[in-house]
Tab-separated table of C-alpha atoms in Angstrom:
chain	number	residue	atom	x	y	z
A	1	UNK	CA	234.192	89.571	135.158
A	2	UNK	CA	237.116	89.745	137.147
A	3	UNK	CA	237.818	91.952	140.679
A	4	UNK	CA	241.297	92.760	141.258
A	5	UNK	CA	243.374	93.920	143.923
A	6	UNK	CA	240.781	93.861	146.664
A	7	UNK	CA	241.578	92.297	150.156
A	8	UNK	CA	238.943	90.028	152.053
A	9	UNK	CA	238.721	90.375	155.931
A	10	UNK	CA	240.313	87.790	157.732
A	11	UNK	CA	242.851	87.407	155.478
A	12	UNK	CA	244.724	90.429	154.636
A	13	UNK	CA	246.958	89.364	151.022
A	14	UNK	CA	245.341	90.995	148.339
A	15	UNK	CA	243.417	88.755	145.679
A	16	UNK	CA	241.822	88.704	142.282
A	17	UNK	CA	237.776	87.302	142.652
A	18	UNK	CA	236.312	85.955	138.915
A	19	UNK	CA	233.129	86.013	138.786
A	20	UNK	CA	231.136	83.833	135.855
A	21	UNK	CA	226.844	83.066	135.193
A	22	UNK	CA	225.898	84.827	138.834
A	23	UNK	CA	228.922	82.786	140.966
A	24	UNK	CA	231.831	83.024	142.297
A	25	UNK	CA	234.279	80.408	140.023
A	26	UNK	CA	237.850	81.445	141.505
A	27	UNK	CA	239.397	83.843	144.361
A	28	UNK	CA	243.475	83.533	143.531
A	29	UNK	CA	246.559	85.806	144.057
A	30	UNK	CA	246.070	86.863	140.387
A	31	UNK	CA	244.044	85.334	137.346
A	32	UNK	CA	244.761	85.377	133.837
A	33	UNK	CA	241.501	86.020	132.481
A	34	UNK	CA	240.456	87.693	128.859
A	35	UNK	CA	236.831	88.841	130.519
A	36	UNK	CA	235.859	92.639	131.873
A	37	UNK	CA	238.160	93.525	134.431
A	38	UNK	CA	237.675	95.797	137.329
A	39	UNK	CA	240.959	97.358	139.613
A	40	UNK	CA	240.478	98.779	142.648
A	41	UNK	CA	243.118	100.333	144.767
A	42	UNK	CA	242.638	100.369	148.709
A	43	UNK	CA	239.687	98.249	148.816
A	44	UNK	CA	237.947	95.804	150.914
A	45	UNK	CA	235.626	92.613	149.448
A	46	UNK	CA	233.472	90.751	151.415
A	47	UNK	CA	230.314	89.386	151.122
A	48	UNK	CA	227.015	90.849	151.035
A	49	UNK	CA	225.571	91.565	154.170
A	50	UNK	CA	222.669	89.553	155.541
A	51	UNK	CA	220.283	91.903	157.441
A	52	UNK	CA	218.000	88.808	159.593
A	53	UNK	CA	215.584	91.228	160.433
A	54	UNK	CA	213.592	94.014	158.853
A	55	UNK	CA	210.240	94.924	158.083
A	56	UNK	CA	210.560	96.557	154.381
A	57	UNK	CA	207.493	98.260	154.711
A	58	UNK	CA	207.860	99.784	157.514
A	59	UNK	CA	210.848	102.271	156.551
A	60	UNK	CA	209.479	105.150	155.555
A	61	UNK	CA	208.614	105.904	159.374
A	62	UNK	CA	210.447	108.051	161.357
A	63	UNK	CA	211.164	106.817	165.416
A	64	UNK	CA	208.448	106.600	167.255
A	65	UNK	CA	208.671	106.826	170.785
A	66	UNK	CA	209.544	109.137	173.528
A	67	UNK	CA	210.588	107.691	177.016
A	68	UNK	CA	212.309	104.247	178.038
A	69	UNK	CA	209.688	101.448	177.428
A	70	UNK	CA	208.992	97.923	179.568
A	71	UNK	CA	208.515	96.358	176.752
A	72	UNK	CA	207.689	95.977	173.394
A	73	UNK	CA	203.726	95.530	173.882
A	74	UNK	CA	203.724	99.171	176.094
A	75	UNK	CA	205.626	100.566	172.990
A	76	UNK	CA	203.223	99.443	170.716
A	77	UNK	CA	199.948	100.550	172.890
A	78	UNK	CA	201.581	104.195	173.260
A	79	UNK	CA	202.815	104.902	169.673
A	80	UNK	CA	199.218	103.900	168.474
A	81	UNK	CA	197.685	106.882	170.766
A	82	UNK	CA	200.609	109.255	170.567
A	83	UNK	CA	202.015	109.145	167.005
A	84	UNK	CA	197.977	108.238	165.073
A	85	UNK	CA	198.307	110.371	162.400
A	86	UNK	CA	201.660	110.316	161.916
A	87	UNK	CA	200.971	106.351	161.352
A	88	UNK	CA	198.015	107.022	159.234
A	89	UNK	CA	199.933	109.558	156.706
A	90	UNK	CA	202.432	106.463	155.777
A	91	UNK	CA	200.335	103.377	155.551
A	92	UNK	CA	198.031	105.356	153.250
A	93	UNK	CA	201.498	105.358	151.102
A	94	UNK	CA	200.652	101.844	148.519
A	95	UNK	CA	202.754	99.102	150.118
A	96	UNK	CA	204.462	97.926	147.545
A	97	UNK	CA	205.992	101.156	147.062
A	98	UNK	CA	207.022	101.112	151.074
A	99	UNK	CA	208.321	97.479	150.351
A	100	UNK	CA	210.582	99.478	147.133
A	101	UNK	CA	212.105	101.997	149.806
A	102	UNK	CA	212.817	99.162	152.240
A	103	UNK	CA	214.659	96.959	149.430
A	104	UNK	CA	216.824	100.690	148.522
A	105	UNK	CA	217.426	101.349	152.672
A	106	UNK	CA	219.415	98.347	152.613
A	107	UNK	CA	220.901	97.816	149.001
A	108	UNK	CA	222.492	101.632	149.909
A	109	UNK	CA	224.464	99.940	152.738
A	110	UNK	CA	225.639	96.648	151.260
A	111	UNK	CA	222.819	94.770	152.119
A	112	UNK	CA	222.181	92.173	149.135
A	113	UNK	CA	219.618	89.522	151.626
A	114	UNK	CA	217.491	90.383	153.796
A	115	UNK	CA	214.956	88.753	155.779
A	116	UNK	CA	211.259	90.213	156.069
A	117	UNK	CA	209.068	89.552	158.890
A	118	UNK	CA	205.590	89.882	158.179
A	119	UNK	CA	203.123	89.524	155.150
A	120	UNK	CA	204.741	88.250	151.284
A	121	UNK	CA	205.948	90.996	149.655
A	122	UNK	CA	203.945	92.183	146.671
A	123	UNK	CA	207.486	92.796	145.385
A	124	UNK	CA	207.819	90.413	142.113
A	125	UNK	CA	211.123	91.421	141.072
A	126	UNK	CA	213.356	92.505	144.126
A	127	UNK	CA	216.908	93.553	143.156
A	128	UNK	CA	217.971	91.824	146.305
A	129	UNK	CA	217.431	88.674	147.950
A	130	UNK	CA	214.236	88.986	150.255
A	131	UNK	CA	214.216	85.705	152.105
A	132	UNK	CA	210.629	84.608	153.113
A	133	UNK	CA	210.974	80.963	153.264
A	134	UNK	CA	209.631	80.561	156.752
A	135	UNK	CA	206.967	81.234	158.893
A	136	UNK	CA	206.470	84.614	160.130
A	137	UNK	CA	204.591	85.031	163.866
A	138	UNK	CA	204.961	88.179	165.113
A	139	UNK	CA	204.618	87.675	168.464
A	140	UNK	CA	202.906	85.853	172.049
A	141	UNK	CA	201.317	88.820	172.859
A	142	UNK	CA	200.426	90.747	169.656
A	143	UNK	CA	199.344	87.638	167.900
A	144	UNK	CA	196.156	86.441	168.609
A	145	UNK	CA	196.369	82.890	166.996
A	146	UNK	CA	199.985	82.397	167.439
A	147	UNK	CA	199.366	78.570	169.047
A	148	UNK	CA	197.616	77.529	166.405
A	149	UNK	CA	199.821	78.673	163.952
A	150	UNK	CA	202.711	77.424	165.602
A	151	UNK	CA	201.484	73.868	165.356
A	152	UNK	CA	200.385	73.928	162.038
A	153	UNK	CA	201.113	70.358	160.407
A	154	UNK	CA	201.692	71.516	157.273
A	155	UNK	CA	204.218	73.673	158.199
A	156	UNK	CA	206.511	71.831	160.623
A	157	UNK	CA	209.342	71.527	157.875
A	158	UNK	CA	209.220	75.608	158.022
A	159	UNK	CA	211.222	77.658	160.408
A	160	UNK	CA	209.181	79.833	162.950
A	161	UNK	CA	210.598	83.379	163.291
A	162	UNK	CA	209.123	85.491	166.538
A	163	UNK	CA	209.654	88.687	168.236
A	164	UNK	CA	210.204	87.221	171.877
A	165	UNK	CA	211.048	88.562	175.025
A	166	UNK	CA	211.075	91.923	173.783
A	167	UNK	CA	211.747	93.432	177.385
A	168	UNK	CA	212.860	93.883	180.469
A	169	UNK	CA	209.805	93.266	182.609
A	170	UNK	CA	208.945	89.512	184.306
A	171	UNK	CA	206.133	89.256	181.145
A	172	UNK	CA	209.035	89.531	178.707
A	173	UNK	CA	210.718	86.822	180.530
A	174	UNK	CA	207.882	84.221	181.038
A	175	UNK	CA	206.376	84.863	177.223
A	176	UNK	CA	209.690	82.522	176.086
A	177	UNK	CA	208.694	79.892	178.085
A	178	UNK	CA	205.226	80.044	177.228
A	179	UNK	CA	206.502	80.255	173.732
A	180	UNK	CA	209.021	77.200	174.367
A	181	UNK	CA	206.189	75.520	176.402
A	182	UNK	CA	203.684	75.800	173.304
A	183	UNK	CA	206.006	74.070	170.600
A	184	UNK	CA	204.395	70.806	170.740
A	185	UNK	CA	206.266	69.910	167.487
A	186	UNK	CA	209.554	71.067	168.286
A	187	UNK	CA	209.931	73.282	165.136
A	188	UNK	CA	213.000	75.347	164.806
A	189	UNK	CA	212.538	78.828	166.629
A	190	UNK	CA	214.169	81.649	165.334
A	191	UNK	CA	214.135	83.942	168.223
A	192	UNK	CA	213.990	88.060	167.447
A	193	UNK	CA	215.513	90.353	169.955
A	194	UNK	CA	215.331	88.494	172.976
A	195	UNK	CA	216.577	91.151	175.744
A	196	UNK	CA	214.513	88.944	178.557
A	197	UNK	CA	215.868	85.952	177.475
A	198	UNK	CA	218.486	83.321	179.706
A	199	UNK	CA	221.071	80.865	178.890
A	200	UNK	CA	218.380	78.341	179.833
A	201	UNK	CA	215.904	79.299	177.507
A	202	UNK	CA	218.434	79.935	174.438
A	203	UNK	CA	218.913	76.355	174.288
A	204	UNK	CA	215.167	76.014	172.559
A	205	UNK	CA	216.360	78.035	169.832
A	206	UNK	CA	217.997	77.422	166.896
A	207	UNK	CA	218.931	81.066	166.234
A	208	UNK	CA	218.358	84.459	167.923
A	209	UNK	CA	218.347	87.555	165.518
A	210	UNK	CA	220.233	90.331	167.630
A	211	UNK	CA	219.016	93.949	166.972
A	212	UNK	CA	220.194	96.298	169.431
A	213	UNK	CA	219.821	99.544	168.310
A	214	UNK	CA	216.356	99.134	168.177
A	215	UNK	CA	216.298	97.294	171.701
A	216	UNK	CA	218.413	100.698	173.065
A	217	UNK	CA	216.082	103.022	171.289
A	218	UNK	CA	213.304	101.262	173.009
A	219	UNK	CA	214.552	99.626	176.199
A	220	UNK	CA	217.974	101.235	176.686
A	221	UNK	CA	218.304	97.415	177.271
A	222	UNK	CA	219.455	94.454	174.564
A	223	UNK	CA	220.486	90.682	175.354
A	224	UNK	CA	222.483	89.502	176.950
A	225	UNK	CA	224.515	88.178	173.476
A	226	UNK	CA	227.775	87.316	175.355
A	227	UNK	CA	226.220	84.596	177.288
A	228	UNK	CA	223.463	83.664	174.997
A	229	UNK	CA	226.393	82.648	172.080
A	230	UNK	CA	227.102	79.591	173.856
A	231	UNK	CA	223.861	78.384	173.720
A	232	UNK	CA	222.027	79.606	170.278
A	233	UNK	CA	223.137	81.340	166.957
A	234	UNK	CA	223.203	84.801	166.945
A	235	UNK	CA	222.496	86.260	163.779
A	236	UNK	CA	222.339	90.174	163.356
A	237	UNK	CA	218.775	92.412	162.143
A	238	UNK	CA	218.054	96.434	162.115
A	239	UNK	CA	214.624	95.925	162.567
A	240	UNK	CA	212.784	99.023	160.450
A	241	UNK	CA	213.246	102.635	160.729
A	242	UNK	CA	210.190	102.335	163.968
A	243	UNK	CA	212.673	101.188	165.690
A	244	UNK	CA	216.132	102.013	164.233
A	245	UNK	CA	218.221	104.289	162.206
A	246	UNK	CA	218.147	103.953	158.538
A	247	UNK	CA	222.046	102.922	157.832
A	248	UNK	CA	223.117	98.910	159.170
A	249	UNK	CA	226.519	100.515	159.957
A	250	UNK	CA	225.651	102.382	162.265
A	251	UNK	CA	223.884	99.271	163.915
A	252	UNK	CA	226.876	97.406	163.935
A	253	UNK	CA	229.156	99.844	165.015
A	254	UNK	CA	226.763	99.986	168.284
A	255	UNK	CA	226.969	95.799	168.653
A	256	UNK	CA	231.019	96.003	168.554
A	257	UNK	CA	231.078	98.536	171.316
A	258	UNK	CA	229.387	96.482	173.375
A	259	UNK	CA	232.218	94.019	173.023
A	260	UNK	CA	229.565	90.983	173.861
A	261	UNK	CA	230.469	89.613	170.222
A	262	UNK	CA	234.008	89.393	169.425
A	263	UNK	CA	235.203	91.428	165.912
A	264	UNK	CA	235.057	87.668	163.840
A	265	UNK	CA	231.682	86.977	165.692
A	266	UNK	CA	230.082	90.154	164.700
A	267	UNK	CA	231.156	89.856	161.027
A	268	UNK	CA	230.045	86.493	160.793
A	269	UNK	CA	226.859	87.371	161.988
A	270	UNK	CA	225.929	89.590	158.901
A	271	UNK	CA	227.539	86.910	156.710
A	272	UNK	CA	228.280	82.889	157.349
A	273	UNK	CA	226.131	82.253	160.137
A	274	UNK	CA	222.659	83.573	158.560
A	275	UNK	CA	223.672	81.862	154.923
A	276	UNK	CA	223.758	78.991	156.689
A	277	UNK	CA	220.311	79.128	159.037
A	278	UNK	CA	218.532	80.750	156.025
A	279	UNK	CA	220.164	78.120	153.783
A	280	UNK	CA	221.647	80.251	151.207
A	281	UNK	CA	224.185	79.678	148.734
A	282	UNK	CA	225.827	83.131	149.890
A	283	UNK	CA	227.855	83.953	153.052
A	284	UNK	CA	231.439	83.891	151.741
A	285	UNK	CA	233.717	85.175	149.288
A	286	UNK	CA	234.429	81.273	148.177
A	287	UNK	CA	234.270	79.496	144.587
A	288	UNK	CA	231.089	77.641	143.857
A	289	UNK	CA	228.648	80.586	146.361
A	290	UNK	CA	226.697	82.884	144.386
A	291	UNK	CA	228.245	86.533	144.202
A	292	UNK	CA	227.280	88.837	146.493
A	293	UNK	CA	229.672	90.903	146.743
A	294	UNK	CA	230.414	94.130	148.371
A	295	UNK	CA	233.632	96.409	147.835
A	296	UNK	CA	234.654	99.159	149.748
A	297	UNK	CA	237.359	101.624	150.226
A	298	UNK	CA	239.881	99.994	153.052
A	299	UNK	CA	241.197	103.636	153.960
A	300	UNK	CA	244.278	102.280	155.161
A	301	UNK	CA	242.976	99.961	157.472
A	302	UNK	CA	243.879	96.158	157.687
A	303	UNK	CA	241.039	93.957	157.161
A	304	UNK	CA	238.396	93.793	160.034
A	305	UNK	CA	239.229	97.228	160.964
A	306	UNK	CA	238.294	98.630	157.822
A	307	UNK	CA	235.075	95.897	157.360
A	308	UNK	CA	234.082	98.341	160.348
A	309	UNK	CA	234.898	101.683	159.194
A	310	UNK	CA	232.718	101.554	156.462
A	311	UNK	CA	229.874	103.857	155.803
A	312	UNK	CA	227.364	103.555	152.777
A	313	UNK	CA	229.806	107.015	151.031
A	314	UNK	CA	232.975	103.952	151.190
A	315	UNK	CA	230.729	101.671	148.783
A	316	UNK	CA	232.463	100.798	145.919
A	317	UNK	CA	230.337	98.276	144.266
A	318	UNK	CA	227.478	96.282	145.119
A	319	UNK	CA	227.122	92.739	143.341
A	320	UNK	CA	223.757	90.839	143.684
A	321	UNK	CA	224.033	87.185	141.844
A	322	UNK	CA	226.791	88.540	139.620
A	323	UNK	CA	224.938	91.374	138.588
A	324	UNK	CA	225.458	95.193	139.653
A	325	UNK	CA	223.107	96.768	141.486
A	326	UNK	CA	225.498	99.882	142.552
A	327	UNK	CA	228.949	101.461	141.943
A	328	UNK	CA	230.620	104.617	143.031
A	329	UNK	CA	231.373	107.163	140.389
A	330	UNK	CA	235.064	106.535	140.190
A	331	UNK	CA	234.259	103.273	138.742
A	332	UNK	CA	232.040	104.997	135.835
A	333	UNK	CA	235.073	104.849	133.022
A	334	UNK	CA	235.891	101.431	133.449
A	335	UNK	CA	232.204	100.036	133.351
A	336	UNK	CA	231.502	101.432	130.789
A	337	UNK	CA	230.288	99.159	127.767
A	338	UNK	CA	229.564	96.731	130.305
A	339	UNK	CA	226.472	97.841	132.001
A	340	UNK	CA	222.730	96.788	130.605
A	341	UNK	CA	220.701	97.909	133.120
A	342	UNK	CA	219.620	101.221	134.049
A	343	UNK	CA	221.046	103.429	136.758
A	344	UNK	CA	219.747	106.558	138.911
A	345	UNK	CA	222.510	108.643	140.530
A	346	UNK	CA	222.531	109.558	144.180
A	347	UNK	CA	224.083	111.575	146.494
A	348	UNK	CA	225.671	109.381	149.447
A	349	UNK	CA	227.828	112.604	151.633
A	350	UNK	CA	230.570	112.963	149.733
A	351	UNK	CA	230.621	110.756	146.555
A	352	UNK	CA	227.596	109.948	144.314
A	353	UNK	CA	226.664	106.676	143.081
A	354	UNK	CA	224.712	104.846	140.600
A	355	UNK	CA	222.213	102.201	142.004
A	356	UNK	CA	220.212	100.280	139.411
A	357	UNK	CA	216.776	101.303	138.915
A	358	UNK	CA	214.783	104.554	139.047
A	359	UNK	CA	215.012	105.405	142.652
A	360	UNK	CA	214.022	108.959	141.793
A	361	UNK	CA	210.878	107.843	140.597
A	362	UNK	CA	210.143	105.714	143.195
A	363	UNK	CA	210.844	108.720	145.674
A	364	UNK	CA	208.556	111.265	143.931
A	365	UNK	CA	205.877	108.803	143.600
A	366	UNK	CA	205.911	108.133	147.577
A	367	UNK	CA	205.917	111.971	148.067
A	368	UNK	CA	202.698	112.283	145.840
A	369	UNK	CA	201.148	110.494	149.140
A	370	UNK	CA	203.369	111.608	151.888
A	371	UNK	CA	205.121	115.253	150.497
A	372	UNK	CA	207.169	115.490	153.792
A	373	UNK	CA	208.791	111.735	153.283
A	374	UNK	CA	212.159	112.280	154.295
A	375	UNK	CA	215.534	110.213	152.400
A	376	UNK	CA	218.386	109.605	153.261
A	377	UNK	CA	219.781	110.534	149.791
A	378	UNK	CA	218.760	114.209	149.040
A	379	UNK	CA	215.561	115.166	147.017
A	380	UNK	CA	215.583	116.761	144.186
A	381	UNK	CA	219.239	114.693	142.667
A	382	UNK	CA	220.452	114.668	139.658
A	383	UNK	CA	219.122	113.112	137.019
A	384	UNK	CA	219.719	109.616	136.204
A	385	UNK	CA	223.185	108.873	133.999
């Protein structure tokens, strides 16, 4: 398959992208190719976003909390008392079917890897990339064993990823060092939100996942990103829907108008920077990485402008390993014949879409357990194409 006309950000000429067994083989002016092709007209291509931090089963709650927290661990002690049966009506939904919703949330917005804190998935067949090649530790205070863990032998070769220093009190602070203190076999820490955390102790990580909608929702606080950059990574997360609205963009629109990452930083945040900490062959629109690909409309807007314009209704297409997991509607006569999958049709604000998959079924099945689950797509749409 070949994508024409599309422009990538950074570089504004407009180029053709073929794409052959899952990867990207050539990104040119123009290529003479006798394979599907697929024209866009005012369109952006880049590559799919990497979301470094989500819980998938945890988006099918609502926000929970109601004042400005210290930290993270007063959060979690109040939402337990204040929200109980609110908590109890969705974890009584099967996980795997929470796990389903989380993979949609972020395949809606572009999202084609993302990495999941917590238990394996039960998931055997995700449409996107779910990166779990790591060790997961929640945290210094909310996990009991975490020393022990940490210093596993047999998993030294792993990364650890933590929620640390999620805060603004002196505990937030002094739970890095303890963490730093603790990591007897100087694994590489990857870092979650890390509001409490200094220049000093940035240097003991080898990446810190920024997510600060959720740290505004909770702390009207987030890092301090513009001086941690010169010491760590800084890779970009949502965090789940406890935490954090439901759409990435919005997320990201929040971290530009801070202004502590510049425009290039931010977008290679979701992109470059995690392919390469996660190790994936992804990251880029570039011959030889696999192709995840998203396209969007550019709405007049030069390159990085448009990147952050978009909204999940400006999707286009949505390629996961060469295959399509979503297009808009206005793409519908020239795919045809060359679809094999399976498609449900959603409603996205102003356009609908196809995403691969029965996403209607997977909706009324969670509302046989929960019939107030609420979607970001409307329920009842129509019926699958």
């Amino acid at each position: 398959m070949v994508l024409n006309n599309v422009t990538i950000p950074e570089n504004d000429a407009a180029v053709s992208i073929s794409i052959s067994e899952g990867k990207i083989t050539q990104v040119a002016p123009s290529i003479a190719d006798d394979r599907e092709q697929l024209t866009f007209v005012d369109a952006i291509a880049f590559p799919g976003l990497i979301n470094s931090h989500d819980h998938l089963d945890f988006n099918l709650f609502p926000q929970f909390g109601n004042k400005i927290y210290d930290s993270y661990t007063e959060w979690g002690k109040h939402i337990h008392k204040a929200y109980a049966d609110e908590i109890a009506s969705v974890l009584k939904i099967p996980i795997t079917l929470r796990e389903h919703w989380g993979v949609y949330k972020n395949l809606l917005c572009g999202v084609t890897t993302v990495v999941n804190h917590g238990e394996k998935t039960t998931i055997t067949d995700p449409l996107i990339t779910i990166f779990e090649n790591c060790q997961n530790i929640h945290s210094v205070q909310f996990e009991k064993n975490w020393k022990k863990r940490l210093n596993h032998p047999l998993k030294i070769s792993q990364p650890v990823v933590i929620h640390t220093g999620e805060g603004t009190n002196a505990e937030a602070h002094t739970e890095i060092d303890e963490l730093i203190k603790w990591n007897l076999f100087k694994r590489k820490l990857i870092g979650i939100h890390g509001v409490a955390m200094d220049a000093q102790q940035a240097k003991h990580f080898k990446a810190l996942v920024w997510c600060p909608e959720s740290n505004y929702f909770l702390l009207n606080k987030t890092a301090t990103i513009d001086q941690l950059k010169t010491k760590t990574r800084i890779l970009f997360g949502t965090d789940s829907t406890l935490t954090g609205y439901w759409d990435i963009w919005y997320h990201i629109r929040l971290a530009r108008k801070t202004k502590m990452l510049t425009d290039h930083e931010l977008y290679h945040s979701l992109t470059s920077l995690p392919a390469q900490t996660w190790k994936l062959n992804t990251g880029s629109i570039t011959a030889g990485l696999d192709a995840d690909i998203v396209i969007a409309k550019a709405n007049r807007k030069p390159g990085l402008q448009a990147f952050y314009n978009v909204t999940p209704d400006d999707i286009l297409l949505v390629m996961h390993k060469g295959e399509i997991l979503l297009f808009d509607e206005s793409l519908y006569h020239q795919l045809t014949g060359m679809l094999t999958q399976n498609y449900s049709k959603v409603f996205t604000g102003t356009h609908f879409k196809y995403v691969q998959g029965n996403i209607h079924e997977l909706i009324a099945e969670i509302k046989r357990y929960k019939p107030d689950a609420d979607f970001p797509v409307p329920y009842p749409v129509q019926p699958a194409a």
